[in-house]
Short mmCIF file of C-alpha atoms in Angstrom, two decimals:
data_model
loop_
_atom_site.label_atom_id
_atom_site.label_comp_id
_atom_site.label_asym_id
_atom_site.label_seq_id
_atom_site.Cartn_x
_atom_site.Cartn_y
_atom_site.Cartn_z
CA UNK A 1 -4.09 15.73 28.44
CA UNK A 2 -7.67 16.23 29.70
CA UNK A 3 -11.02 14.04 28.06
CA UNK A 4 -11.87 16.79 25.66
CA UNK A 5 -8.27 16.91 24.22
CA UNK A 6 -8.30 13.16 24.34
CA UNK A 7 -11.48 13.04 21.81
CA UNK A 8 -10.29 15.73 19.88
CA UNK A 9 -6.92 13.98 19.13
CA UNK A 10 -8.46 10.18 18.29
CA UNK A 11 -10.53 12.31 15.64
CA UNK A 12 -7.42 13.53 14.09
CA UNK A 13 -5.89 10.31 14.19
CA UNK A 14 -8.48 9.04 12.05
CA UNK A 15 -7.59 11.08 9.19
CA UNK A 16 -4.42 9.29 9.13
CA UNK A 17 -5.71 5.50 9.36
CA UNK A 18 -5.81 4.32 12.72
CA UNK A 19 -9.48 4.25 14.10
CA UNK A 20 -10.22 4.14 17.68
CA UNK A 21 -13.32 6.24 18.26
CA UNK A 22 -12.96 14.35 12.57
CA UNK A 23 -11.65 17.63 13.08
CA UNK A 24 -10.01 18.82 9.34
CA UNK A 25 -7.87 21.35 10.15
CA UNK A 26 -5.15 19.81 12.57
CA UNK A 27 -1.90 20.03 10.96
CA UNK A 28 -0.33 16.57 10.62
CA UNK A 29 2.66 17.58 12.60
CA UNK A 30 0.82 18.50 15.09
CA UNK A 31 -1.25 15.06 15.00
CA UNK A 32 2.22 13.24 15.64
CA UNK A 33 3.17 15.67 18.70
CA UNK A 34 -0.24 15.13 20.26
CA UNK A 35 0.36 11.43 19.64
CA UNK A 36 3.20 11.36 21.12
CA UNK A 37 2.46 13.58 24.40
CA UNK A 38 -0.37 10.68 25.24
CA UNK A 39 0.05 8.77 28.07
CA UNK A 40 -2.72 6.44 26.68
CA UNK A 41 -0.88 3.16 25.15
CA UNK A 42 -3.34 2.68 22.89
CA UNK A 43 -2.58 6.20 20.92
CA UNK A 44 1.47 5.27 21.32
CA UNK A 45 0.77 2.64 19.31
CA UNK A 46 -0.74 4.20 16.58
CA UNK A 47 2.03 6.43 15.85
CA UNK A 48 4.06 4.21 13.71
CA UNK A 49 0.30 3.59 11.93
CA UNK A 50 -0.08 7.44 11.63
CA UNK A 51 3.20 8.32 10.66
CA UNK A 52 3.30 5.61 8.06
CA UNK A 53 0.10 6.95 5.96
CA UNK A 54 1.27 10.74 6.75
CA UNK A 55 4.76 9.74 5.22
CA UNK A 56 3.13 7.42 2.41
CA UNK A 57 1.59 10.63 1.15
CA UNK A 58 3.68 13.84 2.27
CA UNK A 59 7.29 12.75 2.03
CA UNK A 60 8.15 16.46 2.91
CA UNK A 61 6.33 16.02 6.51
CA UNK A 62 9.37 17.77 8.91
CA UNK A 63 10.14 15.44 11.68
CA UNK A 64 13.08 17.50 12.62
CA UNK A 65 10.18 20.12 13.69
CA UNK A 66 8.14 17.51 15.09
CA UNK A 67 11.05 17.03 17.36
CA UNK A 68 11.74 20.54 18.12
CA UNK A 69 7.75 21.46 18.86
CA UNK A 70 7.97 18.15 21.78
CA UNK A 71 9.49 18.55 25.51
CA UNK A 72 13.03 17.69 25.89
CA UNK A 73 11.63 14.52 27.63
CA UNK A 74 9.28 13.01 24.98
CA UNK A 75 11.97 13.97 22.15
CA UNK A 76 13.73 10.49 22.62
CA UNK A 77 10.47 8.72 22.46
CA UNK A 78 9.20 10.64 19.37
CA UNK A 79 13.05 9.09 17.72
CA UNK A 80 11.72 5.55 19.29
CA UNK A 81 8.45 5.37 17.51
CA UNK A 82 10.62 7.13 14.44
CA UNK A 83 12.67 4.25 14.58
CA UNK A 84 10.12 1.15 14.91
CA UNK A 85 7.78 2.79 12.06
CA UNK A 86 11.05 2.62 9.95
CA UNK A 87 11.69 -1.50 10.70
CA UNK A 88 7.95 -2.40 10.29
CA UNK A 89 8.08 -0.39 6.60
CA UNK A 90 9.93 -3.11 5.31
CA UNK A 91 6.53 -5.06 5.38
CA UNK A 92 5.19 -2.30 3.30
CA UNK A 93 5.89 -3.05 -0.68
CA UNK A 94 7.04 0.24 -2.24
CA UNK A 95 8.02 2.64 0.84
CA UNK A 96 11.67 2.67 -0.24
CA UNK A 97 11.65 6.22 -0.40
CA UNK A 98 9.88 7.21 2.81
CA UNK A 99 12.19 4.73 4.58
CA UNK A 100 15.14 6.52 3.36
CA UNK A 101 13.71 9.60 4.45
CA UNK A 102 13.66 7.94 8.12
CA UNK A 103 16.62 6.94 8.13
CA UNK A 104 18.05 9.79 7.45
CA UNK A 105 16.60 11.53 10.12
CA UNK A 106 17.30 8.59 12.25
CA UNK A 107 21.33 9.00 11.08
CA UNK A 108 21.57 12.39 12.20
CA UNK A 109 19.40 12.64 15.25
CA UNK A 110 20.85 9.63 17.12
CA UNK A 111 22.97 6.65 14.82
CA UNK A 112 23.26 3.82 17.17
CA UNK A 113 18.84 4.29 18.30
CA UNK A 114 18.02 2.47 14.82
CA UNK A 115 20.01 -0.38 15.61
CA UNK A 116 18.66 -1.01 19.56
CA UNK A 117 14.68 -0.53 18.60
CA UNK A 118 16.03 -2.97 16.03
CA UNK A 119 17.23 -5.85 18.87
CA UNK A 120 14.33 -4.85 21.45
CA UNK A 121 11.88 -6.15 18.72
CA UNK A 122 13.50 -8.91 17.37
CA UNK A 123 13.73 -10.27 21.13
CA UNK A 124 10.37 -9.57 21.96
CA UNK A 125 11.65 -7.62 24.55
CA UNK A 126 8.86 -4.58 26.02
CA UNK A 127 9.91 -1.26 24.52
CA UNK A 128 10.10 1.22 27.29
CA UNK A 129 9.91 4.87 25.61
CA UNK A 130 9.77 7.06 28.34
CA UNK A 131 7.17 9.17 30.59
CA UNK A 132 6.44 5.80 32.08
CA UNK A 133 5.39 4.32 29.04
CA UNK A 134 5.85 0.70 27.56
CA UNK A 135 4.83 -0.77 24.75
CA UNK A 136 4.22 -4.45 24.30
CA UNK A 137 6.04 -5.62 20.92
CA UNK A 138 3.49 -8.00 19.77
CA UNK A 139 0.39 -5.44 20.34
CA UNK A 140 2.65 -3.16 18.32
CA UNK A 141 3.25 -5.16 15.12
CA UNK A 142 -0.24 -6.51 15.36
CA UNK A 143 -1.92 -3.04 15.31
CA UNK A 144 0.90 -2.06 12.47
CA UNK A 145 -0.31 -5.16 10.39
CA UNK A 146 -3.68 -4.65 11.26
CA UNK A 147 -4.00 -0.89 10.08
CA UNK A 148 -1.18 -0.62 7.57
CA UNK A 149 -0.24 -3.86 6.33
CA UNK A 150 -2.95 -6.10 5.94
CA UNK A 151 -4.83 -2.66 4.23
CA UNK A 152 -2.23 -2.17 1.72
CA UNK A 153 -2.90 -6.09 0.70
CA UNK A 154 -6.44 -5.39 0.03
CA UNK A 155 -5.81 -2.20 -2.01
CA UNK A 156 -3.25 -3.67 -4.17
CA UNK A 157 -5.57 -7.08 -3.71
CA UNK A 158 -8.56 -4.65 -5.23
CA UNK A 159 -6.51 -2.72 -7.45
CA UNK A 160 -4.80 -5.97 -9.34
CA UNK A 161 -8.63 -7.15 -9.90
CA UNK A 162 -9.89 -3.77 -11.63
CA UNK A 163 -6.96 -3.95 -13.42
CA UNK A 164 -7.31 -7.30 -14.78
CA UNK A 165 -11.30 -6.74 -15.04
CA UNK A 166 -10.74 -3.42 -17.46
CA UNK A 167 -7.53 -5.66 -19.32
CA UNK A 168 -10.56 -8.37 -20.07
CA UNK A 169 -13.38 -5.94 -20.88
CA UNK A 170 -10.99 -4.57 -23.46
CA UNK A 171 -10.20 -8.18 -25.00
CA UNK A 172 -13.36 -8.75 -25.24
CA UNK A 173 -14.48 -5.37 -27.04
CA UNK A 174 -11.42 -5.77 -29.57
CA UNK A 175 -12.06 -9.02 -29.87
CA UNK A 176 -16.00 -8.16 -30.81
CA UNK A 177 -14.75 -5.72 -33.49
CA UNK A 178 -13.17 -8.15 -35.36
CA UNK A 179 -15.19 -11.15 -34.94
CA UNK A 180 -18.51 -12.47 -34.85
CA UNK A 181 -20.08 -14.59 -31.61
CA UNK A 182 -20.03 -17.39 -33.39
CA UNK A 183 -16.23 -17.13 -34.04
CA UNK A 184 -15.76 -15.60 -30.44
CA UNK A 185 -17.61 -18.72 -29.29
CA UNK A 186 -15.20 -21.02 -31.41
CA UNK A 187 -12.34 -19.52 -29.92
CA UNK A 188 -13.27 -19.85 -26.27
CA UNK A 189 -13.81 -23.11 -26.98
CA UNK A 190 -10.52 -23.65 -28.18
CA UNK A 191 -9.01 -22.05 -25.07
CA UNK A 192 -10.57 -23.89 -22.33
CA UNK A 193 -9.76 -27.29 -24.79
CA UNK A 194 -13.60 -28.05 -25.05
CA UNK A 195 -14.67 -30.85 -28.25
CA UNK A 196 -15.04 -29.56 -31.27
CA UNK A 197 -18.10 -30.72 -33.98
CA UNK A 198 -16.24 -31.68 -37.49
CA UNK A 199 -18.40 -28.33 -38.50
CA UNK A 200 -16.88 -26.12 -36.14
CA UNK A 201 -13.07 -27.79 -36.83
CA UNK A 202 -14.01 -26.76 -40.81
CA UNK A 203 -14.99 -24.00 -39.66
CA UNK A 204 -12.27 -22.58 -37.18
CA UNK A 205 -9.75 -23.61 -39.58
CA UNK A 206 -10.89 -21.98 -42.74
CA UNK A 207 -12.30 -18.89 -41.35
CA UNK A 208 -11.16 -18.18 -37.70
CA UNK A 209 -7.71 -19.18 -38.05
CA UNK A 210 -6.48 -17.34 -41.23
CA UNK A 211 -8.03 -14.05 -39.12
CA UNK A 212 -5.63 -15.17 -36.08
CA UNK A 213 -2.71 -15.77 -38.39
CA UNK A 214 -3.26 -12.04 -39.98
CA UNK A 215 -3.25 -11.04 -36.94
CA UNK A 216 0.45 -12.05 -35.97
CA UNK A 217 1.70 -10.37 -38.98
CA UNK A 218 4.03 -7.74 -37.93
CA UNK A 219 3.75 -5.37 -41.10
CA UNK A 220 -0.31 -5.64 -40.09
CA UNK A 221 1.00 -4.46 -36.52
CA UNK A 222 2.95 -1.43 -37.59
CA UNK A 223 0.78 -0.34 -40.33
CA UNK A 224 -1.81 -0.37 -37.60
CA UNK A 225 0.24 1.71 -35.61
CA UNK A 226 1.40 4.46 -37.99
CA UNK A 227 -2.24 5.04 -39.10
CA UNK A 228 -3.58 5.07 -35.51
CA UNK A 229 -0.29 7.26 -34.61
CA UNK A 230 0.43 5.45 -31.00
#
């Protein structure tokens, strides 16, 4: 692979979540092939990263033509990097499906490979994939977690808080339809166990609490939700 196809190919790799240097129109099996032609150990270890986010969002990817489009002699190492992208998944919350799909692949294509990537990186040992080409196991899971794992922890990380930011900014809106701040202000208070004055006590209990307690009432709840009609 000359310079110029070199840069070319770390630009398409970026599309696909592993930065190391952006054409648009590469197709993503022909990404992986590139990838795995590279003598550069840096771009080997990406492909589990690449194949990961091309899987995560294109179940229907081909990697029976990946295969097919590589030389005889890079074939075994494309099954390799198949194979270790398949273990590290099971850091990956919700992949269940594109695992299966890997397996699969894995199962017809060569049974007992799965199995042996499996024992190489549970001993640490150095994962020698062919052309001349080995891997260190502990670059290779730290790149994985470094591109795909400890990214998916931030999304879901980010994700959980917008969710929990809209859940309160709708409390609070409902919650401003049916009270006034003064009441609002009672009932915070209540929450977070702060003292009460003996005029807010009369208070809560004569006006906000009979509100609360009308609330509960289930007959309220589905009269509430025939007229609204959800």
């Amino acid at each position: 692979m000359d310079s110029l196809e070199k840069q070319l190919l770390l630009r398409d790799i970026e599309k696909y979540g592993y930065f190391l240097v952006q054409s648009e129109n590469t197709p993503p099996q022909m990404v992986l092939t590139q990838m795995v032609s590279a003598a550069d150990a840096r771009v080997l270890e990406g492909v589990p990263v690449v194949l990961t986010n091309m899987m995560m969002k294109n179940q229907k990817l081909s990697l029976v033509q990946v295969e097919s489009e590589l030389p005889k002699g890079l074939q075994l190492r494309f099954r390799m990097l198949v194979a270790v992208t398949y273990l590290f998944l099971f850091w990956v919350p919700e992949s269940e499906a594109v695992r299966k799909v890997l397996h699969k692949y894995l199962k017809e294509r060569e049974p007992s490979l799965l199995e042996s990537v499996k024992e190489k990186l549970q001993n640490r040992t150095e994962l020698t994939i062919g052309g001349g080409a080995r891997l260190d196991v502990e670059r290779l899971e730290n790149t994985y977690k470094s591109y795909v794992v400890s990214q998916f922890m931030e999304t879901q990380t980010s994700l959980a808080k917008k969710l929990e930011d809209s859940r309160e900014a709708a409390l609070q809106h409902a919650l401003a339809e049916l009270f006034t701040e003064k009441q609002r202000s009672l009932m915070l208070k209540m929450v977070q166990h702060e003292p009460l004055t003996k005029t807010d006590k009369e208070y809560y209990s004569r006006v906000v609490k009979p509100r609360l307690k009308a609330l509960r009432n289930q007959e309220l709840q589905s009269l509430a939700t025939t007229l609204l009609g959800y």
